[in-house]
């Protein structure tokens, strides 16, 4: 048997919320089980999409770095961007993708600071591109709220 993690977790969510919580007499316990069941639901969703989101973000940051490496004047930053742009995810394990995502995000912050402080003609466009990436990332990572009722 290969357990389908999201299916199992959503089943737990439904049981906890519709069968267990209504039968608890203590208000605190019912509230706690409600919160736990919501966390299980959201964890199921994150489990299903985690690798896809991180791999997409890593690829998008690398593409942004490849573009930015041709624009920035700072030699040290240019070298970091070019090196990061050539990188690839070595594993699809979420922990490995998270580690790479964190390293790329740190470089993105450095690039963002550079774009904000720069008076070069490319700076405003680069900053807008960074904000576009950040907004898309937030949208991708939004957790759904289950339809109840």
Coordinates of C-alpha atoms in Angstrom, one line a residue:
X1 CA 0.0 0.0 0.0
X2 CA 1.2 3.5 -0.9
X3 CA -0.5 6.0 1.4
X4 CA -1.6 9.1 -0.5
X5 CA -0.5 11.7 2.1
X6 CA -2.9 14.5 1.1
X7 CA -5.9 12.1 1.0
X8 CA -5.1 10.7 4.4
X9 CA -4.5 14.2 5.9
X10 CA -7.7 15.6 4.4
X11 CA -9.6 12.5 5.8
X12 CA -8.2 13.3 9.2
X13 CA -9.2 16.9 8.8
X14 CA -12.7 16.0 8.0
X15 CA -13.1 13.5 10.8
X16 CA -11.6 15.8 13.4
X17 CA -13.7 18.8 12.4
X18 CA -17.0 17.1 11.7
X19 CA -17.0 14.1 14.1
X20 CA -14.7 14.8 17.0
X21 CA -14.9 18.5 17.6
X22 CA -18.7 18.7 17.8
X23 CA -18.6 16.0 20.5
X24 CA -16.1 17.7 22.8
X25 CA -17.8 19.4 25.7
X26 CA -14.9 21.6 26.7
X27 CA -14.8 24.8 24.6
X28 CA -11.0 24.9 24.8
X29 CA -10.7 21.3 23.5
X30 CA -13.1 21.9 20.7
X31 CA -11.3 25.0 19.7
X32 CA -7.9 23.2 19.8
X33 CA -9.1 20.3 17.7
X34 CA -10.5 22.8 15.2
X35 CA -7.2 24.6 14.9
X36 CA -5.3 21.3 14.6
X37 CA -7.6 20.0 11.9
X38 CA -7.1 23.2 9.9
X39 CA -3.3 22.8 10.3
X40 CA -3.6 19.2 9.0
X41 CA -5.6 20.4 6.0
X42 CA -3.0 23.1 5.1
X43 CA -0.2 20.7 5.7
X44 CA -1.8 18.3 3.2
X45 CA -1.9 21.0 0.6
X46 CA 1.7 22.1 1.3
X47 CA 2.9 18.5 1.1
X48 CA 1.3 18.1 -2.4
X49 CA 2.8 21.3 -3.8
X50 CA 6.0 22.0 -1.9
X51 CA 8.5 20.6 -4.3
X52 CA 6.8 22.2 -7.3
X53 CA 6.7 25.6 -5.7
X54 CA 10.3 25.6 -4.6
X55 CA 11.6 24.2 -7.9
X56 CA 9.7 26.9 -9.8
X57 CA 10.9 29.7 -7.5
X58 CA 14.5 28.5 -7.8
X59 CA 14.3 28.5 -11.6
X60 CA 12.7 31.9 -11.7
X61 CA 15.3 33.4 -9.4
X62 CA 18.1 31.9 -11.5
X63 CA 16.5 33.4 -14.6
X64 CA 16.3 36.8 -12.9
X65 CA 19.9 36.5 -11.8
X66 CA 21.0 35.6 -15.4
X67 CA 19.2 38.8 -16.6
X68 CA 20.6 40.9 -13.8
X69 CA 24.2 39.7 -14.2
X70 CA 24.2 41.5 -17.6
X71 CA 23.0 44.7 -16.1
X72 CA 24.8 45.3 -12.7
X73 CA 28.1 47.2 -12.6
X74 CA 29.3 45.8 -9.3
X75 CA 31.8 43.1 -10.2
X76 CA 31.4 41.1 -7.0
X77 CA 27.6 41.0 -7.3
X78 CA 27.8 40.3 -11.1
X79 CA 30.0 37.3 -10.4
X80 CA 27.6 36.0 -7.7
X81 CA 24.6 36.4 -10.0
X82 CA 26.3 34.7 -12.9
X83 CA 27.3 31.8 -10.7
X84 CA 23.9 31.4 -9.2
X85 CA 22.2 31.6 -12.6
X86 CA 24.2 28.5 -13.7
X87 CA 23.1 26.5 -10.7
X88 CA 20.7 23.6 -10.7
X89 CA 18.6 21.9 -8.0
X90 CA 20.5 18.7 -7.1
X91 CA 17.6 17.0 -5.5
X92 CA 13.8 17.2 -5.4
X93 CA 13.7 16.6 -1.6
X94 CA 11.9 19.5 -0.1
X95 CA 14.7 20.0 2.5
X96 CA 17.3 20.3 -0.3
X97 CA 15.0 22.6 -2.3
X98 CA 14.4 24.8 0.8
X99 CA 18.2 25.1 1.4
X100 CA 18.8 26.2 -2.2
X101 CA 15.8 28.5 -2.1
X102 CA 17.1 30.2 1.0
X103 CA 20.5 30.7 -0.5
X104 CA 19.0 32.1 -3.7
X105 CA 16.6 34.4 -1.7
X106 CA 19.6 35.8 0.2
X107 CA 21.2 36.7 -3.1
X108 CA 17.9 38.2 -4.3
X109 CA 17.8 40.4 -1.2
X110 CA 21.4 41.6 -2.0
X111 CA 20.3 42.3 -5.6
X112 CA 17.2 44.1 -4.4
X113 CA 19.3 46.4 -2.1
X114 CA 21.6 47.1 -5.1
X115 CA 18.6 47.9 -7.3
X116 CA 17.1 50.2 -4.7
X117 CA 20.4 52.1 -4.1
X118 CA 21.5 52.3 -7.7
X119 CA 20.9 55.3 -10.0
X120 CA 21.8 53.3 -13.1
X121 CA 19.2 53.4 -15.9
X122 CA 18.5 49.7 -15.5
X123 CA 17.8 49.9 -11.7
X124 CA 14.1 50.8 -11.8
X125 CA 13.3 48.0 -14.3
X126 CA 15.3 45.5 -12.3
X127 CA 13.5 46.5 -9.1
X128 CA 10.2 46.1 -10.8
X129 CA 11.2 42.7 -12.0
X130 CA 12.2 41.7 -8.5
X131 CA 8.8 42.9 -7.1
X132 CA 7.0 40.9 -9.8
X133 CA 8.9 37.8 -8.7
X134 CA 8.1 38.5 -5.0
X135 CA 4.3 39.0 -5.7
X136 CA 4.2 35.8 -7.8
X137 CA 5.9 33.9 -5.0
X138 CA 3.4 35.1 -2.4
X139 CA 0.5 34.1 -4.7
X140 CA 2.0 30.6 -5.2
X141 CA 2.5 30.1 -1.5
X142 CA -1.0 31.2 -0.4
X143 CA -2.7 28.4 1.5
X144 CA -6.3 27.6 0.6
X145 CA -9.0 27.8 3.2
X146 CA -11.2 24.7 3.0
X147 CA -14.8 25.0 2.0
X148 CA -16.9 24.1 5.1
X149 CA -20.5 23.3 5.1

